[in-house]
CSV table of C-alpha atoms and ligand atoms in Angstrom, one decimal:
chain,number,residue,atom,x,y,z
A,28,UNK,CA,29.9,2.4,-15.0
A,29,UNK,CA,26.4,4.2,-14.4
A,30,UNK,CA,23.9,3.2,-16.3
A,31,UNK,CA,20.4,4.8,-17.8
A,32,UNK,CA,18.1,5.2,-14.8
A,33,UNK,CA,14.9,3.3,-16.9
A,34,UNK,CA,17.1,0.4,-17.8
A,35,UNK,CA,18.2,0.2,-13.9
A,36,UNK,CA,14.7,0.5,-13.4
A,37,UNK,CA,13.9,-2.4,-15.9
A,38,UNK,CA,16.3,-4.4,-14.8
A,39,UNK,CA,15.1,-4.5,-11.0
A,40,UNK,CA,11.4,-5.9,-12.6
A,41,UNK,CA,13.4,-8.3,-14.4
A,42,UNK,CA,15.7,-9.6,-11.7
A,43,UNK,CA,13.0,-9.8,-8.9
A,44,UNK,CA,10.3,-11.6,-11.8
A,45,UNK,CA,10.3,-15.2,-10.6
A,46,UNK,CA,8.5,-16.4,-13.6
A,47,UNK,CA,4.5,-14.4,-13.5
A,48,UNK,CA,5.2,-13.0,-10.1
A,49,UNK,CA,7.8,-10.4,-8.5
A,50,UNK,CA,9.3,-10.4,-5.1
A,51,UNK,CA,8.9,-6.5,-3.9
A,52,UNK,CA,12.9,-7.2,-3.6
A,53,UNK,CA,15.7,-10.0,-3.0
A,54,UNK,CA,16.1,-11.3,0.7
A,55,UNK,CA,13.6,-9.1,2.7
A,56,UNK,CA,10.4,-9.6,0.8
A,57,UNK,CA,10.8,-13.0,-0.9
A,58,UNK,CA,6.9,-13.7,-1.7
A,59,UNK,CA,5.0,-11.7,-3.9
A,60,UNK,CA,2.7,-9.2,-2.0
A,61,UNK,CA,-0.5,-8.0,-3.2
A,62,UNK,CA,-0.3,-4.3,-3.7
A,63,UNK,CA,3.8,-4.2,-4.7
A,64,UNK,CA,2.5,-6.6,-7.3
A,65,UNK,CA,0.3,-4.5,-8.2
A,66,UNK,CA,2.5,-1.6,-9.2
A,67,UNK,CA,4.9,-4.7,-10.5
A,68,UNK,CA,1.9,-4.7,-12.9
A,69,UNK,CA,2.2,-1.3,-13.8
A,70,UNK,CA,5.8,-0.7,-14.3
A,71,UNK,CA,5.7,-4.3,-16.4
A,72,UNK,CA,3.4,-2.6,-18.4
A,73,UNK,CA,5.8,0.3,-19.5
A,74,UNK,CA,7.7,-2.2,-21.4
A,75,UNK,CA,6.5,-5.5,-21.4
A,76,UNK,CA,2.0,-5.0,-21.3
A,77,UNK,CA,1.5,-9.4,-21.6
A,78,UNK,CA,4.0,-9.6,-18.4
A,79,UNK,CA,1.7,-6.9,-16.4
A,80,UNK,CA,-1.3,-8.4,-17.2
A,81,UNK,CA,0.3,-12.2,-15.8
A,82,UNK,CA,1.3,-10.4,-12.7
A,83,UNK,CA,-2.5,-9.5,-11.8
A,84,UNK,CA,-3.8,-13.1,-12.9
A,85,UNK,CA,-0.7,-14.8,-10.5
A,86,UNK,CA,-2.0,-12.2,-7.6
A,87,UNK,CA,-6.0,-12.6,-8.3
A,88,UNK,CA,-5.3,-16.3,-8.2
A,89,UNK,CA,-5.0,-16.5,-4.9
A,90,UNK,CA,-8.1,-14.7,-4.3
A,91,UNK,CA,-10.2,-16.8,-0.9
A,92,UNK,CA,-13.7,-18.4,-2.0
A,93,UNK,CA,-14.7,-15.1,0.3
A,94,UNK,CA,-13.4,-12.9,-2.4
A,95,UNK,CA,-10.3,-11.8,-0.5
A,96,UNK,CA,-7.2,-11.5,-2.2
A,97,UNK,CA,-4.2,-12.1,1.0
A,98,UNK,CA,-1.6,-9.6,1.3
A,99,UNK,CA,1.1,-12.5,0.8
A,100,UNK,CA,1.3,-15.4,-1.7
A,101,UNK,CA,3.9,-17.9,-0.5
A,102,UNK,CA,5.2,-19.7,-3.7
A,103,UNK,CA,8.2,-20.7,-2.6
A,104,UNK,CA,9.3,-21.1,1.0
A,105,UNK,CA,11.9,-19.5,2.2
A,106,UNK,CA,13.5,-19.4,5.3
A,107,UNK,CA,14.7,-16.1,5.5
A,108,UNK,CA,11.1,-14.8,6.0
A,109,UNK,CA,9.3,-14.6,9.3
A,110,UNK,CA,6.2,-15.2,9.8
A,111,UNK,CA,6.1,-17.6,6.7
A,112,UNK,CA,3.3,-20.2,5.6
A,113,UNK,CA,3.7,-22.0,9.2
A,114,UNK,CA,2.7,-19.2,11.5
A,115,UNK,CA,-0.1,-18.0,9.2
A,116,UNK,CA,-1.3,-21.4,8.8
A,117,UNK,CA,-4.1,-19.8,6.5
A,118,UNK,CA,-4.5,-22.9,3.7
A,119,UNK,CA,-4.1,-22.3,0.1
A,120,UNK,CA,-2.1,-23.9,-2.8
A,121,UNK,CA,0.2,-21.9,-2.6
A,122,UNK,CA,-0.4,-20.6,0.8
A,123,UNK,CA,-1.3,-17.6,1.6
A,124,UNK,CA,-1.6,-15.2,4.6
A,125,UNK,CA,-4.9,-14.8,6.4
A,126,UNK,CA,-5.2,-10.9,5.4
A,127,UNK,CA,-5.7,-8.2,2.6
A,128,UNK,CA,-3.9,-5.4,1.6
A,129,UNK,CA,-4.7,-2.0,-0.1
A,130,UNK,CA,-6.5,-2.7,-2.8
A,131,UNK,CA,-5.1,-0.3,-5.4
A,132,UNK,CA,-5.2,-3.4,-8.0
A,133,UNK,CA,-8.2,-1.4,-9.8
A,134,UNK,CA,-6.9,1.8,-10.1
A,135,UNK,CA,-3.5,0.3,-11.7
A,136,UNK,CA,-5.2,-1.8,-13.3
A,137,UNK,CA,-7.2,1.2,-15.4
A,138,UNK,CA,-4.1,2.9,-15.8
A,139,UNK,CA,-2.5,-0.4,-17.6
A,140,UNK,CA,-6.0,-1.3,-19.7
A,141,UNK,CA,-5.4,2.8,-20.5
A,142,UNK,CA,-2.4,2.2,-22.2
A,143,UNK,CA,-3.4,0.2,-24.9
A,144,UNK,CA,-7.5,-0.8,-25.0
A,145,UNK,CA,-7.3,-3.1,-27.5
A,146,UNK,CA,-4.5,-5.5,-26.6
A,147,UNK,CA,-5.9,-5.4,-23.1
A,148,UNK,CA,-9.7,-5.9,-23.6
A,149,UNK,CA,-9.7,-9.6,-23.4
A,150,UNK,CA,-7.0,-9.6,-20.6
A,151,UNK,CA,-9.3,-7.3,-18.4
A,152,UNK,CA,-12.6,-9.3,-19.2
A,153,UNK,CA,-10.7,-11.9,-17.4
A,154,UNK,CA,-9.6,-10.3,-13.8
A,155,UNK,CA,-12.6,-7.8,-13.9
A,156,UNK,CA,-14.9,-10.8,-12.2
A,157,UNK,CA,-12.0,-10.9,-9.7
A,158,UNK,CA,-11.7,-7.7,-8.4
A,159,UNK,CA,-15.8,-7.1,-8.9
A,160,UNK,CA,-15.6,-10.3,-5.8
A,161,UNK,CA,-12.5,-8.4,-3.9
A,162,UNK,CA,-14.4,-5.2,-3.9
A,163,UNK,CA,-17.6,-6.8,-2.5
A,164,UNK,CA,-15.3,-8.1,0.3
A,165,UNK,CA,-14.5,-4.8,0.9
A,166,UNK,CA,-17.9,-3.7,1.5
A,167,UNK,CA,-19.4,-6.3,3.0
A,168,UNK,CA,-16.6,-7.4,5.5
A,169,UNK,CA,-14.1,-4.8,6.7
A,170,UNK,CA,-16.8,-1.9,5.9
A,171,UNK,CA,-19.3,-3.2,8.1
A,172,UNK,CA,-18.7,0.2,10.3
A,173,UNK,CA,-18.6,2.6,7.7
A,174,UNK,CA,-14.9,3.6,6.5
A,175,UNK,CA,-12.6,0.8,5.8
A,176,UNK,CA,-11.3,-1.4,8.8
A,177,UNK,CA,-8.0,-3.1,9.4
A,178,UNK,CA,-7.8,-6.3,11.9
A,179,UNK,CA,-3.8,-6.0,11.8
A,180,UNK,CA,-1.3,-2.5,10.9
A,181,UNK,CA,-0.1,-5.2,7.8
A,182,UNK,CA,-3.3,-5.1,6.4
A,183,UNK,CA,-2.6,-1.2,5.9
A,184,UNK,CA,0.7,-1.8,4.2
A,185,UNK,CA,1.8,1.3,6.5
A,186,UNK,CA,2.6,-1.4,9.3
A,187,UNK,CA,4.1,0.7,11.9
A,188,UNK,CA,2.3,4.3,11.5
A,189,UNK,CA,1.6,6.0,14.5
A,190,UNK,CA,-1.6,5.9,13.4
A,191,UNK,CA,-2.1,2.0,14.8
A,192,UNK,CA,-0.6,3.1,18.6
A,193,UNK,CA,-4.0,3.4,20.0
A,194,UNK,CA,-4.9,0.5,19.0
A,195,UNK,CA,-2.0,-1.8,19.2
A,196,UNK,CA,-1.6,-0.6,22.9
A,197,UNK,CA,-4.7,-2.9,23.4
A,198,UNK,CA,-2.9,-5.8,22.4
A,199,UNK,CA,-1.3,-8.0,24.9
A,200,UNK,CA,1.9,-9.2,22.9
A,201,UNK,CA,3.5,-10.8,25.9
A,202,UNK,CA,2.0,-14.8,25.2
A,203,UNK,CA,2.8,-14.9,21.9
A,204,UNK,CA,6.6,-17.0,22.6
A,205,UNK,CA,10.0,-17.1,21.0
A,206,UNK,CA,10.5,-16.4,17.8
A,207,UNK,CA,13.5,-15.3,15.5
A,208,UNK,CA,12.8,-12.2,13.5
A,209,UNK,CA,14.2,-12.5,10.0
A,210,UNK,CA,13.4,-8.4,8.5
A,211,UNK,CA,16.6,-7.4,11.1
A,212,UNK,CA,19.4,-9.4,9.4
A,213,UNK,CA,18.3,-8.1,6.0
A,214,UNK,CA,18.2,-4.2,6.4
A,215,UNK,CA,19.1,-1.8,9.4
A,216,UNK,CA,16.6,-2.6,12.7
A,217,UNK,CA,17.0,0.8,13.1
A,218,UNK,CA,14.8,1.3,10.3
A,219,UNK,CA,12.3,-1.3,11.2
A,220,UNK,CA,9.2,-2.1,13.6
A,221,UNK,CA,10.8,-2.6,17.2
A,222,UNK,CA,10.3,-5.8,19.1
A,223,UNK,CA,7.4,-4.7,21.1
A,224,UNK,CA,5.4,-4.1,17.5
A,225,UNK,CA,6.4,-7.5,16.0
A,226,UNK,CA,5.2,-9.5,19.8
A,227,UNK,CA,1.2,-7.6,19.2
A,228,UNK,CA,1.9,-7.8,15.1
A,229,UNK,CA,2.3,-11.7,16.2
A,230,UNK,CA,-0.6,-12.0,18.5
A,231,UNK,CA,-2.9,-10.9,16.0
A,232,UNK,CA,-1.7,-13.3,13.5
A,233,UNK,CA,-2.3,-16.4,16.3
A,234,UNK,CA,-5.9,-14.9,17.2
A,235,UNK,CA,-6.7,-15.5,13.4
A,236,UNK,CA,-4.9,-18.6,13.2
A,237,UNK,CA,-7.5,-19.7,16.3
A,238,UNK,CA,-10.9,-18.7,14.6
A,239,UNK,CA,-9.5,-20.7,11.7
A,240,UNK,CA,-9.1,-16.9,9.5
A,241,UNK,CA,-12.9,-16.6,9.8
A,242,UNK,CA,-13.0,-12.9,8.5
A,243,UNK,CA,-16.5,-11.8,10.4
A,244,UNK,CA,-14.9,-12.8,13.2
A,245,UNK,CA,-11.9,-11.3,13.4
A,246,UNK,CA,-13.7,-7.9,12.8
A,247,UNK,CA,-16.3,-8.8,15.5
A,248,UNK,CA,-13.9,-10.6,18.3
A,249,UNK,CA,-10.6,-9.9,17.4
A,250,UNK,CA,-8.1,-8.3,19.3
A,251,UNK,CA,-7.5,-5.1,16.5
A,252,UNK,CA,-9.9,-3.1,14.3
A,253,UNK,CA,-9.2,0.4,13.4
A,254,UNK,CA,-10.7,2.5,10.7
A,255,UNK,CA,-7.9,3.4,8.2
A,256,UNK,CA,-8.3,6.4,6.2
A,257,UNK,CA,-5.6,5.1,4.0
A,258,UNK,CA,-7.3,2.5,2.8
A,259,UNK,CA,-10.4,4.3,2.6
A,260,UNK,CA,-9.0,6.2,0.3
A,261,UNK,CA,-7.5,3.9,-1.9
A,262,UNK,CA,-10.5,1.9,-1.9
A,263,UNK,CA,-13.0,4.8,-2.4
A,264,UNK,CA,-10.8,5.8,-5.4
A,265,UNK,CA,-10.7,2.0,-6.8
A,266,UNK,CA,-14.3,1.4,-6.6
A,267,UNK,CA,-14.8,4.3,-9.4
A,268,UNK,CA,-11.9,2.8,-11.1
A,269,UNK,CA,-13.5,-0.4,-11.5
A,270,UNK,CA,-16.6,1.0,-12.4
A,271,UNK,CA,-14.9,3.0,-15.1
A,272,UNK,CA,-13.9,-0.7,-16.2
A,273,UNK,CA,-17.0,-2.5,-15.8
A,274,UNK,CA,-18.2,0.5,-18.4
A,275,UNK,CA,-15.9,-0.2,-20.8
A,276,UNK,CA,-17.0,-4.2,-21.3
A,277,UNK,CA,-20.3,-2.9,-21.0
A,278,UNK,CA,-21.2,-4.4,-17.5
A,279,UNK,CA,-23.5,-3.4,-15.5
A,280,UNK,CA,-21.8,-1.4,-12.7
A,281,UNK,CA,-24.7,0.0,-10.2
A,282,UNK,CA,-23.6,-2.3,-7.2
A,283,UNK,CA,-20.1,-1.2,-7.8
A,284,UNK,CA,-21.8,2.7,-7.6
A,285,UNK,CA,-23.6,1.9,-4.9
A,286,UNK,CA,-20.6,0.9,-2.4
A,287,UNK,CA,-18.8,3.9,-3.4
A,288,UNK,CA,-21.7,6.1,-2.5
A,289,UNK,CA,-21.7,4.2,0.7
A,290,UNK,CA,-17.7,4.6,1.4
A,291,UNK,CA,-18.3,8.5,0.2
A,292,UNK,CA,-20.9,9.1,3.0
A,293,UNK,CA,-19.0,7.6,5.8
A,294,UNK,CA,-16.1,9.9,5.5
A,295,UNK,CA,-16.9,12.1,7.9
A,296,UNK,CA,-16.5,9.5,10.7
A,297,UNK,CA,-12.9,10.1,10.6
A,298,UNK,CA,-12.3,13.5,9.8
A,299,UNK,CA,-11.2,15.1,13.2
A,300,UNK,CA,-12.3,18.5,14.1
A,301,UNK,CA,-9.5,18.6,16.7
A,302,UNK,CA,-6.5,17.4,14.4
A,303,UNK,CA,-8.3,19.7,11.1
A,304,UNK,CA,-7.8,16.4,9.5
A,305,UNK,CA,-8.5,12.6,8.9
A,306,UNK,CA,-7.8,10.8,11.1
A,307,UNK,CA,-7.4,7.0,12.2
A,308,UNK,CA,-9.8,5.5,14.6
A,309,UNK,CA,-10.3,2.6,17.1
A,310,UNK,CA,-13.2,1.1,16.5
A,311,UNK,CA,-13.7,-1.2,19.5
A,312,UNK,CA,-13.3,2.2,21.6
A,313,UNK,CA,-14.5,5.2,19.1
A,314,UNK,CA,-11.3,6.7,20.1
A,315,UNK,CA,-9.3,9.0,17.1
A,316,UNK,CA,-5.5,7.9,16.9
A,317,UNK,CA,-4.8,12.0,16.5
A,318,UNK,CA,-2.2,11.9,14.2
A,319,UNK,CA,-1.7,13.1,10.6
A,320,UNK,CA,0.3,11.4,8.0
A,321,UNK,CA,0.1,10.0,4.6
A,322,UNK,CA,-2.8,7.6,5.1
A,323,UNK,CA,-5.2,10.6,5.9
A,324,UNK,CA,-3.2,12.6,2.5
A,325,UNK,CA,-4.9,9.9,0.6
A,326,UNK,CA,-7.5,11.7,0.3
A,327,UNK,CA,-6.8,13.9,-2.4
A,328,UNK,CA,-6.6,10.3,-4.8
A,329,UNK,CA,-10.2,9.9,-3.9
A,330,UNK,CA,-11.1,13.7,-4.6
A,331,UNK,CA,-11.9,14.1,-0.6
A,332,UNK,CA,-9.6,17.0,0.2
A,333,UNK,CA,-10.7,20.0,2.1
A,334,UNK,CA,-9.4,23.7,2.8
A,335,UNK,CA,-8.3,22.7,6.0
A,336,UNK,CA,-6.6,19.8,4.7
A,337,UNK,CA,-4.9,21.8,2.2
A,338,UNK,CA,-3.0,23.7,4.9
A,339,UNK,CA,-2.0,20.8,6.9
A,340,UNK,CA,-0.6,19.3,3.3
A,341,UNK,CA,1.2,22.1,2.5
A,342,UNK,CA,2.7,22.6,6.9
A,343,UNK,CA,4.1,19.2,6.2
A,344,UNK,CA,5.1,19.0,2.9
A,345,UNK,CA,7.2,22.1,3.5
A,346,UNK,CA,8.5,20.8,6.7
A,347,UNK,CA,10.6,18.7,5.0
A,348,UNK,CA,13.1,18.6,1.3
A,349,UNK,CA,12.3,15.8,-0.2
A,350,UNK,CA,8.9,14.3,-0.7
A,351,UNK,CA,5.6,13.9,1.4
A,352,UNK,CA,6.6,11.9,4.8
A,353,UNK,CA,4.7,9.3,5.6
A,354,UNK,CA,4.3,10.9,9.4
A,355,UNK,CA,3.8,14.8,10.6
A,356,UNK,CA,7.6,15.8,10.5
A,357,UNK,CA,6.4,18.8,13.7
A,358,UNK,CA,4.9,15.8,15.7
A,359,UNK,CA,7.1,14.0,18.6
A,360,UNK,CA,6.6,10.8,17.4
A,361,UNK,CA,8.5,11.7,14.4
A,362,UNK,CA,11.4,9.5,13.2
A,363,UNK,CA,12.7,10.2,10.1
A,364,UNK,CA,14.0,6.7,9.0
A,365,UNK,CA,11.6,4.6,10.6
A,366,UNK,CA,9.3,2.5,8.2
A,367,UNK,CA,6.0,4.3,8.4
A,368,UNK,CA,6.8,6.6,11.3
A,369,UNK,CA,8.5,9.8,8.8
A,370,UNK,CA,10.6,8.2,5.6
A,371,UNK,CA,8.8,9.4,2.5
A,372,UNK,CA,7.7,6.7,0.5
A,373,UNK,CA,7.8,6.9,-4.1
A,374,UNK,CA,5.3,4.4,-3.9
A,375,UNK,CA,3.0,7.2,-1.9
A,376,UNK,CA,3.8,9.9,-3.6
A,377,UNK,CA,2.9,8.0,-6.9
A,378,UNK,CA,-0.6,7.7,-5.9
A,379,UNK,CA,-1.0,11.4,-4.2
A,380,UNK,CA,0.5,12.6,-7.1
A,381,UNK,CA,-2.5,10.6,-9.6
A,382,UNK,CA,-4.5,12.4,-7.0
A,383,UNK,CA,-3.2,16.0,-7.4
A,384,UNK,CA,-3.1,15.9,-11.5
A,385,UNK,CA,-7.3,14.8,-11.2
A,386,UNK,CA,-7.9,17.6,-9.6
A,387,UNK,CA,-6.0,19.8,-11.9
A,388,UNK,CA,-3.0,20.6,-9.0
A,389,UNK,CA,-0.3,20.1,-11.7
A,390,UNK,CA,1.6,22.4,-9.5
A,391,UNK,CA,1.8,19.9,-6.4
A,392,UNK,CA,2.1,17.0,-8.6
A,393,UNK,CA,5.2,18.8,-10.6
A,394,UNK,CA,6.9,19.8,-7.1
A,395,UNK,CA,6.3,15.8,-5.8
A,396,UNK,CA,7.3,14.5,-9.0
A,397,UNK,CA,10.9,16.8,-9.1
A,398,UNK,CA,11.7,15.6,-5.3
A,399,UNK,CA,10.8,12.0,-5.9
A,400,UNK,CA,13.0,11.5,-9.2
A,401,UNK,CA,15.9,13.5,-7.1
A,402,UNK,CA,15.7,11.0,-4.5
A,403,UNK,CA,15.7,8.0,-7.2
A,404,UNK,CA,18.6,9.8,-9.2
A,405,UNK,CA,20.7,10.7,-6.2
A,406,UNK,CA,20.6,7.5,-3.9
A,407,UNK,CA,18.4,5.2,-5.7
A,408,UNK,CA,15.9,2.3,-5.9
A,409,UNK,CA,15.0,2.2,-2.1
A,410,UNK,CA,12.0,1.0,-0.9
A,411,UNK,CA,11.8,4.4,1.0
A,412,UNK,CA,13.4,7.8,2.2
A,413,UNK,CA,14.9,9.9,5.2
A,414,UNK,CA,12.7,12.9,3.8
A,415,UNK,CA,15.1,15.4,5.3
A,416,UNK,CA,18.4,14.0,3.8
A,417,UNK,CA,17.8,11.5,1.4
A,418,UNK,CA,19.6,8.6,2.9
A,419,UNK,CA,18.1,5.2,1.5
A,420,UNK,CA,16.0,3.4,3.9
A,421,UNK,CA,14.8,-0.4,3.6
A,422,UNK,CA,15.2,-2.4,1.1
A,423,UNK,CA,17.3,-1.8,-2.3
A,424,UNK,CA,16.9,-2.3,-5.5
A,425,UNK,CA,13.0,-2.3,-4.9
A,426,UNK,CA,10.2,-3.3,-7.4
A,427,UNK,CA,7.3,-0.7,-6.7
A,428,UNK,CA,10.2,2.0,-6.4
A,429,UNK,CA,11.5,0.9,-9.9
A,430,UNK,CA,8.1,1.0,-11.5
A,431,UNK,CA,7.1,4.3,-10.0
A,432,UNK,CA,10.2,5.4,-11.7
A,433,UNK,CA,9.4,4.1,-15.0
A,434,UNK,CA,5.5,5.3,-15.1
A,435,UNK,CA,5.6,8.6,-13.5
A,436,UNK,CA,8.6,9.9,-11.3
A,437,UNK,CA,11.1,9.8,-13.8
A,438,UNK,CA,9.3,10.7,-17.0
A,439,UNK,CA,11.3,14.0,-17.8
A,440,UNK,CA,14.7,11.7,-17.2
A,441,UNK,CA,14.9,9.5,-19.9
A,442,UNK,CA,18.5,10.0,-20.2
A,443,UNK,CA,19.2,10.2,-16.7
A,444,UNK,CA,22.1,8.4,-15.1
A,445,UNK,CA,22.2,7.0,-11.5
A,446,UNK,CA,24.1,8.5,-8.9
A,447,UNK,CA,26.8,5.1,-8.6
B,511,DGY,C1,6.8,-7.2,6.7
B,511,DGY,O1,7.2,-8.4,6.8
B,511,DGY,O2,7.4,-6.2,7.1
B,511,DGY,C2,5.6,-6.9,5.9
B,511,DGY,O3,5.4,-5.6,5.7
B,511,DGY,C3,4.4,-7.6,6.4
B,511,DGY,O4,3.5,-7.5,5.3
């Protein structure tokens, strides 16, 4: 029997909610990570606006006395996750990993305090101190070189984009030792990082695991840093969030103005003349990665689009049926159901799409809208997309899929039905 698409979609919050957190889905992911909580947050808030609000307290509790809030929170161990809280070996109660994660939690967390002011006031007097600390973090530790930095491809959330090649290829993986993936028996490998990304992915994680996660020192020493415009962008975007928060209790929000003028005027360290388009960047080595995809597309959530940019949008956009893909579909490298090396991904196109309706494109935001609900209706909750068939990719029944469904993608399909 198929059954109404919202309900699905509420359903999937409700079955991966393990009690103020939500596992981004069953088997694969079974921790809560920060920024699939943080659309957890915002698809709880669509029906159940206390629930959302628990889910950014549980993430935010984590937060390091640095101010950083990891990019995994390991309630509850489970073996069927590698690396888990023994490899990371990063302390915490619970334990956490020794990294960050896009920091969208502001700009979700706006959209949710939108929704109903009143109820939510108290609630967002109580996380804003939070994310005011995160932000700093931001600014003062992996901004150190202008844009935003990364010391590991997780820290991006876009793990294996070819954006991080460059870079990774300085990264000897070949001490790290034997170790059993776990990702591979849960979902296709096919559609996963390949072995020789998981040995340098490791390598990382045992260089921060030696400096004892000391955060200046992985930027300064560590075996990884690359400027990514993705998180750039979501950060540049989030710090005018917050400040649009910080007005409404009446804060005083200058420092938070300040960093974003700061972020603003670095942009042009990663635009590339040659690619007529951000770009990402090795930092230890000044070299660009010269590759487009949906981390340098970001830009348009942060209102820092340009003409030129416009035409490489639209080139790959059009390349391809259904949605934005996360890598340029006329490039080589292209693989169309590999992670972050083509599928399109709803969760993406959620936040280009908040992008394109600010700057009054309701035309680009309709189009992505239309081909990620027919992705959703036909073959539906994946955590991503073949973007020139449809096929499912990664991951079913996925959290930040199901809540991009009930806040924006399907919000002319109330009465839809899935395709089973
Ligand atoms: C994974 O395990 O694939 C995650 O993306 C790491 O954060």
């Amino acid at each position: 029997m198929t059954m109404d698409l919202h309900e699905q979609a509420r359903q999937i919050l409700r079955q991966n909610d393990r009690g103020g957190y939500t596992l981004p889905t069953h088997g694969l992911y079974p921790y809560q990570w920060n920024w699939d909580s943080a659309f957890a947050a915002w698809g709880f808030a669509t029906f159940d606006l206390p629930r959302a609000w628990d889910e950014i307290d549980t993430l935010l509790a984590s937060q390091w006395d640095d101010g950083m809030v990891p990019h995994i929170i390991f309630h509850d161990p489970d073996p069927g996750y590698f690396p888990g809280p023994d490899v990371w070996s990063a302390g915490g109660d619970p334990a956490t990993s020794g990294i960050s994660q896009p920091p969208v939690a502001a700009t979700l967390v706006r959209l949710i305090y939108e929704m109903n002011p009143d109820a939510s006031r108290d609630r967002l007097a109580a996380v804003y101190p939070k994310l005011v600390e995160w932000h700093r973090w931001w600014h003062e530790v992996r901004c150190v070189h202008g844009p935003a930095a990364i010391v590991h491809p997780w820290e991006s959330g876009r793990d294996n984009c070819p954006d991080w090649d460059i870079g990774m290829a300085n990264v000897d993986g070949s001490k790290v030792g034997d170790y059993t993936r776990r990702d591979t028996g849960h979902v296709d490998p096919s559609m996963r990082p390949k072995k020789s990304e998981y040995d340098r992915y490791l390598a990382m994680v045992q260089f921060g695991k030696s400096v004892g996660w000391d955060q200046k020192r992985i930027v300064s020493e560590g075996p990884f840093l690359m400027a990514d415009p993705g998180i750039t962008f979501i950060l540049l975007r989030a710090h005018h969030d917050l400040a649009v928060l910080g007005h409404a209790l009446d804060q005083d929000t200058d420092e938070i103005e300040g960093w974003e003028t700061t972020l603003r005027a670095a942009l042009p360290m990663i635009w590339n003349d040659d690619l007529q388009g951000y770009d990402a960047k090795d930092l230890r080595t000044g070299k660009f990665a010269r590759f487009l995809g949906s981390g340098a597309f970001l830009a348009y959530l942060a209102n820092a689009a340009r003409p030129e940019l416009d035409t490489q949008l639209m080139r790959v956009w059009n390349a391809v049926p259904y949605g934005i893909p996360s890598a340029d579909p006329e490039a080589p490298i292209f693989d169309a159901r590999r992670y972050w090396r083509g599928p399109t991904w709803p969760v993406v196109n959620s936040l280009l799409a908040i992008g394109f309706r600010d700057m009054g494109r309701a035309d680009l935001e309709v189009r992505l809208r239309r081909e990620t609900a027919e992705l959703i209706m036909k073959n539906g909750f994946s955590e991503y997309f073949d973007p020139t068939d449809a096929t499912p990719c990664g991951g079913a029944n996925f959290t930040w899929t199901a809540a991009i469904w009930l806040t924006w993608a399907g919000q002319d399909y109330e009465q839809a039905k899935g395709a089973a």
